[in-house]
């Protein structure tokens, strides 16, 4: 009665699906364990320890301590020089969990609110299958990255020689995405997530009595004009066919209704999809702010901090990702209308160093990312693990016939 399940007669995609499904409970349990024990950026010691121990157990050559808590598991088969990088992120956020789940965070004020617990478990599930049953000739480099949320983990891994020490011809990543049906996937060629930069602005005026504004230089009034004037950058400097976002998300100044303060501080975030637009904002924001403040007799200091570049998916690797997604999930589940996102991801740095593609797995109707009520949808786990396995076997050459 098991003839139909005989692995020799099943198409490879079904063999992968069946093999991943057989071990799924173990990885759901692992995902929930990671969820219960979230760790902040560069403090993922317990998580990294678990990752390293499991990879070792399955026969990977394991390197720890890259970028502090980063882990790379390498698995070489056959003689092909081709090498593939698959990346997961491991860190949690400084958020107090409000899900009330039985496996909610036991670390008060720290929470896996972005699903990196899921991403880590997905890559481990794929790692186990690939070690035990993988059909490939070449090298797998499984990259477990720390500190995605602070934007410094990927960069630090690269600075510490990630791709020199663990050569990869291409690198792929994924993220769960709330609001997209579970089992569906979004693959986008070109810009898929925005760059993120920030500006900290200090407006220096001259404080004084609120009843004698003529004896002051009012930084509150100047700030109000700045916030309005900044809206002209996207609407009047950026090409209307390009995307740009400037959001002033923070303003602090003064304490009393009848006192004009000496200074006001503003913080803004800037998002774009194209390097040219990114440079334009970097140039226009300080120029406009400084000149506008000067026009009131005030002085503005602008500390413009570059964060991540946009996540730019490479065409050939994205075509491969889409093909694999169609085979793994079915063509109907590859969301053709999936649009680029204005959030950002430090995987962008890896895609600047190597070709690759970053895809989005629907998390269903969950709370949004970075929300205290968010939870990773465990139903994604076997689907995404199967996607990783199929991608690895498609990207790397097939093993030559046994001798
Ligand atoms: Zn996040
Ligand atoms: Zn994330």
mmCIF file of C-alpha atoms and ligand atoms in Angstrom:
data_model
loop_
_atom_site.group_PDB
_atom_site.id
_atom_site.type_symbol
_atom_site.label_atom_id
_atom_site.label_comp_id
_atom_site.label_asym_id
_atom_site.label_seq_id
_atom_site.Cartn_x
_atom_site.Cartn_y
_atom_site.Cartn_z
ATOM 1 C CA UNK A 1 0.000 0.000 0.000
ATOM 2 C CA UNK A 2 2.998 2.270 0.267
ATOM 3 C CA UNK A 3 3.935 1.922 -3.375
ATOM 4 C CA UNK A 4 2.539 5.358 -4.187
ATOM 5 C CA UNK A 5 4.727 6.849 -1.471
ATOM 6 C CA UNK A 6 7.831 5.124 -2.741
ATOM 7 C CA UNK A 7 10.228 8.028 -3.099
ATOM 8 C CA UNK A 8 11.600 6.606 -6.343
ATOM 9 C CA UNK A 9 8.313 7.090 -8.146
ATOM 10 C CA UNK A 10 7.306 10.450 -6.694
ATOM 11 C CA UNK A 11 8.191 13.631 -8.520
ATOM 12 C CA UNK A 12 10.992 15.465 -6.724
ATOM 13 C CA UNK A 13 8.710 18.303 -5.573
ATOM 14 C CA UNK A 14 6.481 15.774 -3.788
ATOM 15 C CA UNK A 15 9.462 13.977 -2.261
ATOM 16 C CA UNK A 16 10.584 17.302 -0.808
ATOM 17 C CA UNK A 17 7.100 18.198 0.407
ATOM 18 C CA UNK A 18 6.664 14.778 2.032
ATOM 19 C CA UNK A 19 10.102 14.790 3.658
ATOM 20 C CA UNK A 20 9.669 18.310 5.030
ATOM 21 C CA UNK A 21 6.151 17.495 6.280
ATOM 22 C CA UNK A 22 7.435 14.419 8.137
ATOM 23 C CA UNK A 23 9.707 16.569 10.316
ATOM 24 C CA UNK A 24 7.431 19.613 10.501
ATOM 25 C CA UNK A 25 6.272 19.158 14.110
ATOM 26 C CA UNK A 26 9.883 19.311 15.305
ATOM 27 C CA UNK A 27 10.446 22.646 13.574
ATOM 28 C CA UNK A 28 7.152 24.181 14.694
ATOM 29 C CA UNK A 29 8.215 23.285 18.242
ATOM 30 C CA UNK A 30 11.628 24.819 17.607
ATOM 31 C CA UNK A 31 10.018 27.984 16.169
ATOM 32 C CA UNK A 32 7.876 28.341 19.284
ATOM 33 C CA UNK A 33 10.867 27.739 21.514
ATOM 34 C CA UNK A 34 12.717 30.549 19.729
ATOM 35 C CA UNK A 35 9.607 32.707 20.075
ATOM 36 C CA UNK A 36 9.585 32.092 23.825
ATOM 37 C CA UNK A 37 13.232 33.102 24.105
ATOM 38 C CA UNK A 38 13.673 36.158 21.882
ATOM 39 C CA UNK A 39 17.020 37.934 21.857
ATOM 40 C CA UNK A 40 17.897 41.444 20.684
ATOM 41 C CA UNK A 41 20.398 42.372 17.983
ATOM 42 C CA UNK A 42 23.912 40.973 18.583
ATOM 43 C CA UNK A 43 22.675 39.215 21.725
ATOM 44 C CA UNK A 44 21.305 36.132 19.923
ATOM 45 C CA UNK A 45 23.545 33.804 21.963
ATOM 46 C CA UNK A 46 20.991 31.124 22.810
ATOM 47 C CA UNK A 47 19.519 31.205 19.302
ATOM 48 C CA UNK A 48 22.931 31.023 17.620
ATOM 49 C CA UNK A 49 23.921 28.187 19.959
ATOM 50 C CA UNK A 50 20.852 26.153 18.969
ATOM 51 C CA UNK A 51 21.400 26.852 15.275
ATOM 52 C CA UNK A 52 25.068 25.842 15.457
ATOM 53 C CA UNK A 53 24.346 22.647 17.429
ATOM 54 C CA UNK A 54 21.664 21.469 15.002
ATOM 55 C CA UNK A 55 23.746 22.228 11.904
ATOM 56 C CA UNK A 56 26.669 20.363 13.425
ATOM 57 C CA UNK A 57 24.458 17.416 14.246
ATOM 58 C CA UNK A 58 23.364 17.205 10.587
ATOM 59 C CA UNK A 59 26.935 17.260 9.300
ATOM 60 C CA UNK A 60 27.449 20.891 8.381
ATOM 61 C CA UNK A 61 30.794 22.546 8.844
ATOM 62 C CA UNK A 62 29.802 25.272 11.289
ATOM 63 C CA UNK A 63 31.462 28.635 11.843
ATOM 64 C CA UNK A 64 30.239 30.782 14.716
ATOM 65 C CA UNK A 65 31.110 34.260 15.898
ATOM 66 C CA UNK A 66 30.834 36.016 12.526
ATOM 67 C CA UNK A 67 29.555 39.499 13.276
ATOM 68 C CA UNK A 68 29.380 38.536 16.942
ATOM 69 C CA UNK A 69 26.519 36.061 17.014
ATOM 70 C CA UNK A 70 26.281 35.154 13.304
ATOM 71 C CA UNK A 71 26.516 31.506 12.222
ATOM 72 C CA UNK A 72 27.328 29.964 8.834
ATOM 73 C CA UNK A 73 26.746 26.301 8.059
ATOM 74 C CA UNK A 74 28.562 24.959 5.000
ATOM 75 C CA UNK A 75 27.735 21.685 3.274
ATOM 76 C CA UNK A 76 29.780 20.499 0.330
ATOM 77 C CA UNK A 77 28.787 17.687 -2.009
ATOM 78 C CA UNK A 78 30.490 16.387 -5.145
ATOM 79 C CA UNK A 79 33.007 18.383 -7.111
ATOM 80 C CA UNK A 80 31.145 21.388 -8.531
ATOM 81 C CA UNK A 81 32.586 24.767 -7.572
ATOM 82 C CA UNK A 82 29.149 26.351 -7.643
ATOM 83 C CA UNK A 83 27.996 27.732 -4.279
ATOM 84 C CA UNK A 84 24.700 29.070 -3.034
ATOM 85 C CA UNK A 85 23.941 31.285 -0.025
ATOM 86 C CA UNK A 86 20.592 31.125 1.805
ATOM 87 C CA UNK A 87 20.064 33.657 4.567
ATOM 88 C CA UNK A 88 17.839 33.848 7.654
ATOM 89 C CA UNK A 89 17.785 36.553 10.331
ATOM 90 C CA UNK A 90 17.666 35.684 14.038
ATOM 91 C CA UNK A 91 17.049 38.831 16.105
ATOM 92 C CA UNK A 92 13.957 40.071 17.946
ATOM 93 C CA UNK A 93 12.626 43.548 18.786
ATOM 94 C CA UNK A 94 12.386 45.679 21.945
ATOM 95 C CA UNK A 95 8.593 45.239 22.113
ATOM 96 C CA UNK A 96 6.515 43.895 25.003
ATOM 97 C CA UNK A 97 4.473 40.994 23.619
ATOM 98 C CA UNK A 98 0.690 41.235 23.880
ATOM 99 C CA UNK A 99 -0.418 38.061 22.064
ATOM 100 C CA UNK A 100 -1.293 36.074 25.188
ATOM 101 C CA UNK A 101 -0.075 32.947 23.375
ATOM 102 C CA UNK A 102 1.010 29.927 25.431
ATOM 103 C CA UNK A 103 4.475 30.277 23.884
ATOM 104 C CA UNK A 104 4.639 34.075 24.289
ATOM 105 C CA UNK A 105 7.966 35.696 25.076
ATOM 106 C CA UNK A 106 9.466 34.855 28.462
ATOM 107 C CA UNK A 107 11.848 37.752 28.067
ATOM 108 C CA UNK A 108 9.879 40.862 29.107
ATOM 109 C CA UNK A 109 10.176 43.770 26.679
ATOM 110 C CA UNK A 110 11.683 41.602 23.936
ATOM 111 C CA UNK A 111 9.603 39.937 21.256
ATOM 112 C CA UNK A 112 9.851 38.161 17.920
ATOM 113 C CA UNK A 113 7.458 40.644 16.294
ATOM 114 C CA UNK A 114 8.964 40.375 12.823
ATOM 115 C CA UNK A 115 8.922 36.592 12.437
ATOM 116 C CA UNK A 116 12.672 36.061 12.495
ATOM 117 C CA UNK A 117 11.958 33.061 14.757
ATOM 118 C CA UNK A 118 10.053 31.658 11.775
ATOM 119 C CA UNK A 119 12.776 32.530 9.256
ATOM 120 C CA UNK A 120 15.374 30.757 11.404
ATOM 121 C CA UNK A 121 13.188 27.645 11.833
ATOM 122 C CA UNK A 122 12.414 27.561 8.080
ATOM 123 C CA UNK A 123 16.079 27.564 7.119
ATOM 124 C CA UNK A 124 16.856 24.902 9.744
ATOM 125 C CA UNK A 125 14.059 22.670 8.422
ATOM 126 C CA UNK A 126 15.520 23.045 4.929
ATOM 127 C CA UNK A 127 19.039 22.473 6.296
ATOM 128 C CA UNK A 128 18.063 19.147 7.820
ATOM 129 C CA UNK A 129 16.364 17.913 4.658
ATOM 130 C CA UNK A 130 19.249 19.039 2.445
ATOM 131 C CA UNK A 131 21.781 17.287 4.673
ATOM 132 C CA UNK A 132 19.834 14.029 4.822
ATOM 133 C CA UNK A 133 18.216 13.851 1.386
ATOM 134 C CA UNK A 134 19.528 16.791 -0.688
ATOM 135 C CA UNK A 135 20.350 16.145 -4.341
ATOM 136 C CA UNK A 136 22.964 18.647 -5.399
ATOM 137 C CA UNK A 137 26.585 18.997 -6.440
ATOM 138 C CA UNK A 138 28.286 22.059 -5.002
ATOM 139 C CA UNK A 139 28.343 24.012 -1.761
ATOM 140 C CA UNK A 140 25.529 25.283 0.378
ATOM 141 C CA UNK A 141 26.267 28.236 2.633
ATOM 142 C CA UNK A 142 23.490 28.709 5.170
ATOM 143 C CA UNK A 143 23.810 32.188 6.657
ATOM 144 C CA UNK A 144 22.168 32.910 10.026
ATOM 145 C CA UNK A 145 22.457 36.639 10.448
ATOM 146 C CA UNK A 146 22.252 38.653 13.660
ATOM 147 C CA UNK A 147 20.914 42.177 14.085
ATOM 148 C CA UNK A 148 18.689 42.739 11.055
ATOM 149 C CA UNK A 149 16.426 45.095 12.979
ATOM 150 C CA UNK A 150 19.209 47.537 13.767
ATOM 151 C CA UNK A 151 20.471 47.392 10.208
ATOM 152 C CA UNK A 152 23.971 46.420 11.179
ATOM 153 C CA UNK A 153 24.085 42.613 11.064
ATOM 154 C CA UNK A 154 24.371 42.059 7.301
ATOM 155 C CA UNK A 155 26.878 44.869 6.897
ATOM 156 C CA UNK A 156 29.031 43.542 9.707
ATOM 157 C CA UNK A 157 28.992 39.998 8.292
ATOM 158 C CA UNK A 158 30.142 41.414 4.944
ATOM 159 C CA UNK A 159 32.836 43.502 6.641
ATOM 160 C CA UNK A 160 34.048 40.352 8.373
ATOM 161 C CA UNK A 161 34.536 38.691 4.992
ATOM 162 C CA UNK A 162 31.308 36.672 4.664
ATOM 163 C CA UNK A 163 31.570 36.051 0.930
ATOM 164 C CA UNK A 164 35.372 35.728 0.921
ATOM 165 C CA UNK A 165 35.346 33.124 3.668
ATOM 166 C CA UNK A 166 32.155 31.424 2.439
ATOM 167 C CA UNK A 167 32.040 31.974 -1.319
ATOM 168 C CA UNK A 168 28.558 32.268 -2.821
ATOM 169 C CA UNK A 169 27.678 32.755 -6.482
ATOM 170 C CA UNK A 170 24.261 34.010 -5.446
ATOM 171 C CA UNK A 171 22.381 34.695 -2.230
ATOM 172 C CA UNK A 172 18.680 34.438 -1.489
ATOM 173 C CA UNK A 173 16.490 35.611 1.390
ATOM 174 C CA UNK A 174 12.833 35.646 2.396
ATOM 175 C CA UNK A 175 10.426 37.417 4.738
ATOM 176 C CA UNK A 176 6.925 36.594 5.918
ATOM 177 C CA UNK A 177 4.346 39.230 5.016
ATOM 178 C CA UNK A 178 1.122 39.887 6.976
ATOM 179 C CA UNK A 179 -1.921 40.762 4.892
ATOM 180 C CA UNK A 180 -0.965 38.372 2.081
ATOM 181 C CA UNK A 181 -2.688 34.971 2.021
ATOM 182 C CA UNK A 182 -0.775 32.169 3.674
ATOM 183 C CA UNK A 183 0.641 29.853 0.998
ATOM 184 C CA UNK A 184 1.071 32.744 -1.424
ATOM 185 C CA UNK A 185 4.390 34.273 -2.401
ATOM 186 C CA UNK A 186 5.506 37.560 -3.919
ATOM 187 C CA UNK A 187 8.549 37.655 -6.235
ATOM 188 C CA UNK A 188 9.561 41.068 -7.546
ATOM 189 C CA UNK A 189 12.334 41.851 -10.002
ATOM 190 C CA UNK A 190 14.231 45.094 -9.317
ATOM 191 C CA UNK A 191 13.500 47.260 -6.273
ATOM 192 C CA UNK A 192 11.428 45.218 -3.823
ATOM 193 C CA UNK A 193 11.958 47.167 -0.589
ATOM 194 C CA UNK A 194 12.964 50.765 -0.041
ATOM 195 C CA UNK A 195 16.159 52.361 1.152
ATOM 196 C CA UNK A 196 15.966 53.879 4.607
ATOM 197 C CA UNK A 197 17.886 56.894 5.840
ATOM 198 C CA UNK A 198 17.171 59.330 8.639
ATOM 199 C CA UNK A 199 17.872 62.923 9.429
ATOM 200 C CA UNK A 200 18.159 64.379 12.918
ATOM 201 C CA UNK A 201 17.575 68.124 12.704
ATOM 202 C CA UNK A 202 18.230 70.640 15.454
ATOM 203 C CA UNK A 203 16.775 74.089 14.951
ATOM 204 C CA UNK A 204 18.658 76.645 17.054
ATOM 205 C CA UNK A 205 16.738 79.865 17.744
ATOM 206 C CA UNK A 206 16.703 82.272 20.673
ATOM 207 C CA UNK A 207 14.321 81.520 23.502
ATOM 208 C CA UNK A 208 12.397 83.989 25.590
ATOM 209 C CA UNK A 209 9.024 85.018 27.005
ATOM 210 C CA UNK A 210 6.048 83.805 25.022
ATOM 211 C CA UNK A 211 4.507 87.268 25.340
ATOM 212 C CA UNK A 212 7.532 88.933 23.719
ATOM 213 C CA UNK A 213 8.132 86.970 20.527
ATOM 214 C CA UNK A 214 9.777 89.982 18.892
ATOM 215 C CA UNK A 215 12.729 89.513 21.268
ATOM 216 C CA UNK A 216 13.213 85.854 20.245
ATOM 217 C CA UNK A 217 13.963 83.691 17.245
ATOM 218 C CA UNK A 218 11.190 81.132 17.602
ATOM 219 C CA UNK A 219 12.424 77.616 16.650
ATOM 220 C CA UNK A 220 8.871 76.227 17.023
ATOM 221 C CA UNK A 221 7.594 78.476 14.247
ATOM 222 C CA UNK A 222 10.666 77.687 12.134
ATOM 223 C CA UNK A 223 10.037 73.950 12.639
ATOM 224 C CA UNK A 224 6.420 74.313 11.500
ATOM 225 C CA UNK A 225 7.637 75.918 8.279
ATOM 226 C CA UNK A 226 10.319 73.261 7.868
ATOM 227 C CA UNK A 227 7.820 70.416 8.118
ATOM 228 C CA UNK A 228 5.667 72.058 5.454
ATOM 229 C CA UNK A 229 8.607 72.966 3.228
ATOM 230 C CA UNK A 230 9.974 69.414 3.407
ATOM 231 C CA UNK A 231 6.816 68.202 1.661
ATOM 232 C CA UNK A 232 8.001 70.050 -1.456
ATOM 233 C CA UNK A 233 11.035 67.776 -1.837
ATOM 234 C CA UNK A 234 9.015 64.724 -2.906
ATOM 235 C CA UNK A 235 6.299 66.709 -4.674
ATOM 236 C CA UNK A 236 8.579 69.163 -6.513
ATOM 237 C CA UNK A 237 12.116 67.720 -6.712
ATOM 238 C CA UNK A 238 11.538 63.978 -7.179
ATOM 239 C CA UNK A 239 10.475 62.833 -10.661
ATOM 240 C CA UNK A 240 6.723 62.085 -10.381
ATOM 241 C CA UNK A 241 7.368 58.632 -11.843
ATOM 242 C CA UNK A 242 9.730 57.794 -8.978
ATOM 243 C CA UNK A 243 8.850 56.937 -5.387
ATOM 244 C CA UNK A 244 10.035 58.952 -2.412
ATOM 245 C CA UNK A 245 8.803 59.232 1.185
ATOM 246 C CA UNK A 246 9.811 61.863 3.715
ATOM 247 C CA UNK A 247 8.093 61.474 7.061
ATOM 248 C CA UNK A 248 8.804 63.706 10.035
ATOM 249 C CA UNK A 249 8.029 61.244 12.794
ATOM 250 C CA UNK A 250 9.295 63.123 15.809
ATOM 251 C CA UNK A 251 9.319 66.723 17.014
ATOM 252 C CA UNK A 252 10.455 67.824 20.441
ATOM 253 C CA UNK A 253 10.798 71.342 21.769
ATOM 254 C CA UNK A 254 9.599 73.502 24.626
ATOM 255 C CA UNK A 255 7.715 72.654 27.833
ATOM 256 C CA UNK A 256 5.375 75.532 28.640
ATOM 257 C CA UNK A 257 2.736 77.443 26.737
ATOM 258 C CA UNK A 258 4.298 80.814 27.565
ATOM 259 C CA UNK A 259 7.972 80.051 26.946
ATOM 260 C CA UNK A 260 9.665 80.099 23.558
ATOM 261 C CA UNK A 261 12.425 77.456 23.705
ATOM 262 C CA UNK A 262 15.984 77.850 22.479
ATOM 263 C CA UNK A 263 15.844 74.868 20.185
ATOM 264 C CA UNK A 264 13.614 72.190 18.653
ATOM 265 C CA UNK A 265 14.589 68.731 17.463
ATOM 266 C CA UNK A 266 13.030 66.944 14.516
ATOM 267 C CA UNK A 267 13.624 63.414 13.247
ATOM 268 C CA UNK A 268 12.609 62.214 9.819
ATOM 269 C CA UNK A 269 12.802 59.028 7.792
ATOM 270 C CA UNK A 270 13.517 58.998 4.050
ATOM 271 C CA UNK A 271 12.606 56.090 1.744
ATOM 272 C CA UNK A 272 13.278 55.545 -1.947
ATOM 273 C CA UNK A 273 13.622 52.741 -4.488
ATOM 274 C CA UNK A 274 16.371 54.230 -6.641
ATOM 275 C CA UNK A 275 19.914 55.343 -5.721
ATOM 276 C CA UNK A 276 19.479 58.583 -7.733
ATOM 277 C CA UNK A 277 16.418 59.565 -5.698
ATOM 278 C CA UNK A 278 18.192 58.569 -2.503
ATOM 279 C CA UNK A 279 21.077 60.937 -3.321
ATOM 280 C CA UNK A 280 18.635 63.672 -4.249
ATOM 281 C CA UNK A 281 16.927 63.489 -0.841
ATOM 282 C CA UNK A 282 20.295 63.359 0.896
ATOM 283 C CA UNK A 283 21.259 66.570 -0.860
ATOM 284 C CA UNK A 284 17.899 68.432 -0.816
ATOM 285 C CA UNK A 285 16.874 67.869 2.820
ATOM 286 C CA UNK A 286 19.907 69.574 4.423
ATOM 287 C CA UNK A 287 20.006 72.325 1.765
ATOM 288 C CA UNK A 288 16.350 73.187 2.224
ATOM 289 C CA UNK A 289 16.378 72.927 6.034
ATOM 290 C CA UNK A 290 19.485 75.069 6.467
ATOM 291 C CA UNK A 291 18.330 77.772 4.038
ATOM 292 C CA UNK A 292 14.774 77.834 5.397
ATOM 293 C CA UNK A 293 15.992 78.164 8.997
ATOM 294 C CA UNK A 294 18.425 80.917 7.973
ATOM 295 C CA UNK A 295 15.563 82.825 6.326
ATOM 296 C CA UNK A 296 14.031 83.180 9.825
ATOM 297 C CA UNK A 297 17.319 84.136 11.438
ATOM 298 C CA UNK A 298 17.648 80.680 13.006
ATOM 299 C CA UNK A 299 20.264 78.035 12.397
ATOM 300 C CA UNK A 300 19.643 74.389 11.629
ATOM 301 C CA UNK A 301 22.044 71.500 12.043
ATOM 302 C CA UNK A 302 21.264 68.402 9.987
ATOM 303 C CA UNK A 303 22.758 65.024 10.837
ATOM 304 C CA UNK A 304 21.816 62.881 7.822
ATOM 305 C CA UNK A 305 22.373 59.199 8.599
ATOM 306 C CA UNK A 306 22.482 56.640 5.812
ATOM 307 C CA UNK A 307 20.773 53.376 6.692
ATOM 308 C CA UNK A 308 20.171 50.633 4.113
ATOM 309 C CA UNK A 309 20.085 50.827 0.323
ATOM 310 C CA UNK A 310 16.959 49.498 -1.438
ATOM 311 C CA UNK A 311 16.543 45.723 -1.747
ATOM 312 C CA UNK A 312 17.161 45.294 -5.482
ATOM 313 C CA UNK A 313 16.358 41.825 -6.790
ATOM 314 C CA UNK A 314 18.442 40.622 -9.723
ATOM 315 C CA UNK A 315 16.518 39.517 -12.847
ATOM 316 C CA UNK A 316 17.885 36.002 -13.473
ATOM 317 C CA UNK A 317 17.789 34.991 -9.797
ATOM 318 C CA UNK A 318 14.259 36.395 -9.417
ATOM 319 C CA UNK A 319 13.136 34.440 -12.483
ATOM 320 C CA UNK A 320 14.565 31.301 -10.847
ATOM 321 C CA UNK A 321 12.872 32.117 -7.523
ATOM 322 C CA UNK A 322 9.534 32.542 -9.331
ATOM 323 C CA UNK A 323 9.964 29.261 -11.220
ATOM 324 C CA UNK A 324 10.748 27.399 -8.005
ATOM 325 C CA UNK A 325 7.813 29.092 -6.257
ATOM 326 C CA UNK A 326 5.481 27.996 -9.038
ATOM 327 C CA UNK A 327 6.683 24.400 -8.736
ATOM 328 C CA UNK A 328 6.561 24.402 -4.932
ATOM 329 C CA UNK A 329 3.344 26.324 -4.257
ATOM 330 C CA UNK A 330 1.530 26.206 -7.606
ATOM 331 C CA UNK A 331 1.420 28.997 -10.196
ATOM 332 C CA UNK A 332 -1.854 30.389 -8.813
ATOM 333 C CA UNK A 333 -0.141 31.158 -5.515
ATOM 334 C CA UNK A 334 2.583 33.316 -7.007
ATOM 335 C CA UNK A 335 1.104 36.782 -6.536
ATOM 336 C CA UNK A 336 1.529 38.614 -9.807
ATOM 337 C CA UNK A 337 0.135 41.814 -8.295
ATOM 338 C CA UNK A 338 2.524 41.853 -5.329
ATOM 339 C CA UNK A 339 3.976 45.353 -5.167
ATOM 340 C CA UNK A 340 7.272 46.621 -3.790
ATOM 341 C CA UNK A 341 7.199 47.576 -0.102
ATOM 342 C CA UNK A 342 8.367 50.858 1.413
ATOM 343 C CA UNK A 343 9.706 49.043 4.473
ATOM 344 C CA UNK A 344 13.381 48.090 4.330
ATOM 345 C CA UNK A 345 15.710 45.153 4.964
ATOM 346 C CA UNK A 346 19.452 44.994 5.442
ATOM 347 C CA UNK A 347 19.578 41.988 3.085
ATOM 348 C CA UNK A 348 19.971 44.880 0.604
ATOM 349 C CA UNK A 349 23.699 44.927 1.479
ATOM 350 C CA UNK A 350 24.075 41.252 0.527
ATOM 351 C CA UNK A 351 22.333 41.910 -2.802
ATOM 352 C CA UNK A 352 24.831 44.682 -3.486
ATOM 353 C CA UNK A 353 27.639 42.158 -3.007
ATOM 354 C CA UNK A 354 26.139 39.145 -4.825
ATOM 355 C CA UNK A 355 23.245 38.541 -7.245
ATOM 356 C CA UNK A 356 20.130 37.112 -5.677
ATOM 357 C CA UNK A 357 16.509 37.622 -4.800
ATOM 358 C CA UNK A 358 14.412 38.333 -1.718
ATOM 359 C CA UNK A 359 10.859 36.959 -1.711
ATOM 360 C CA UNK A 360 7.776 37.427 0.475
ATOM 361 C CA UNK A 361 5.674 34.603 1.946
ATOM 362 C CA UNK A 362 2.117 35.559 2.927
ATOM 363 C CA UNK A 363 1.592 35.431 6.715
ATOM 364 C CA UNK A 364 -2.198 35.504 6.324
ATOM 365 C CA UNK A 365 -4.468 37.829 8.208
ATOM 366 C CA UNK A 366 -2.149 38.429 11.187
ATOM 367 C CA UNK A 367 -1.313 41.630 13.029
ATOM 368 C CA UNK A 368 1.327 43.648 11.202
ATOM 369 C CA UNK A 369 5.082 43.321 11.584
ATOM 370 C CA UNK A 370 6.491 45.071 14.691
ATOM 371 C CA UNK A 371 3.050 44.952 16.311
ATOM 372 C CA UNK A 372 2.860 43.528 19.896
ATOM 373 C CA UNK A 373 0.027 41.230 18.713
ATOM 374 C CA UNK A 374 1.890 39.840 15.714
ATOM 375 C CA UNK A 375 2.762 36.142 15.455
ATOM 376 C CA UNK A 376 4.535 34.187 12.736
ATOM 377 C CA UNK A 377 2.138 31.819 10.967
ATOM 378 C CA UNK A 378 3.481 28.281 11.401
ATOM 379 C CA UNK A 379 1.634 27.129 8.275
ATOM 380 C CA UNK A 380 4.329 28.929 6.237
ATOM 381 C CA UNK A 381 7.106 26.845 7.715
ATOM 382 C CA UNK A 382 6.885 23.674 5.556
ATOM 383 C CA UNK A 383 6.043 25.671 2.416
ATOM 384 C CA UNK A 384 9.004 27.994 2.733
ATOM 385 C CA UNK A 385 11.351 25.162 3.774
ATOM 386 C CA UNK A 386 10.298 23.245 0.634
ATOM 387 C CA UNK A 387 10.948 26.404 -1.395
ATOM 388 C CA UNK A 388 14.503 26.631 0.023
ATOM 389 C CA UNK A 389 15.210 22.970 -0.729
ATOM 390 C CA UNK A 390 13.841 23.168 -4.293
ATOM 391 C CA UNK A 391 15.741 26.406 -4.907
ATOM 392 C CA UNK A 392 19.015 24.863 -3.705
ATOM 393 C CA UNK A 393 18.534 21.773 -5.862
ATOM 394 C CA UNK A 394 17.631 23.931 -8.874
ATOM 395 C CA UNK A 395 20.437 26.445 -8.432
ATOM 396 C CA UNK A 396 23.203 23.924 -7.786
ATOM 397 C CA UNK A 397 23.978 21.261 -10.405
ATOM 398 C CA UNK A 398 22.403 17.840 -9.941
ATOM 399 C CA UNK A 399 24.776 15.166 -8.649
ATOM 400 C CA UNK A 400 26.513 13.145 -11.314
ATOM 401 C CA UNK A 401 25.418 9.506 -11.585
ATOM 402 C CA UNK A 402 26.740 7.277 -8.810
ATOM 403 C CA UNK A 403 29.857 5.376 -9.733
HETATM 404 ZN ZN1 LIG B 1 11.459 43.879 11.411
HETATM 405 ZN ZN1 LIG B 2 12.059 41.323 9.647
#
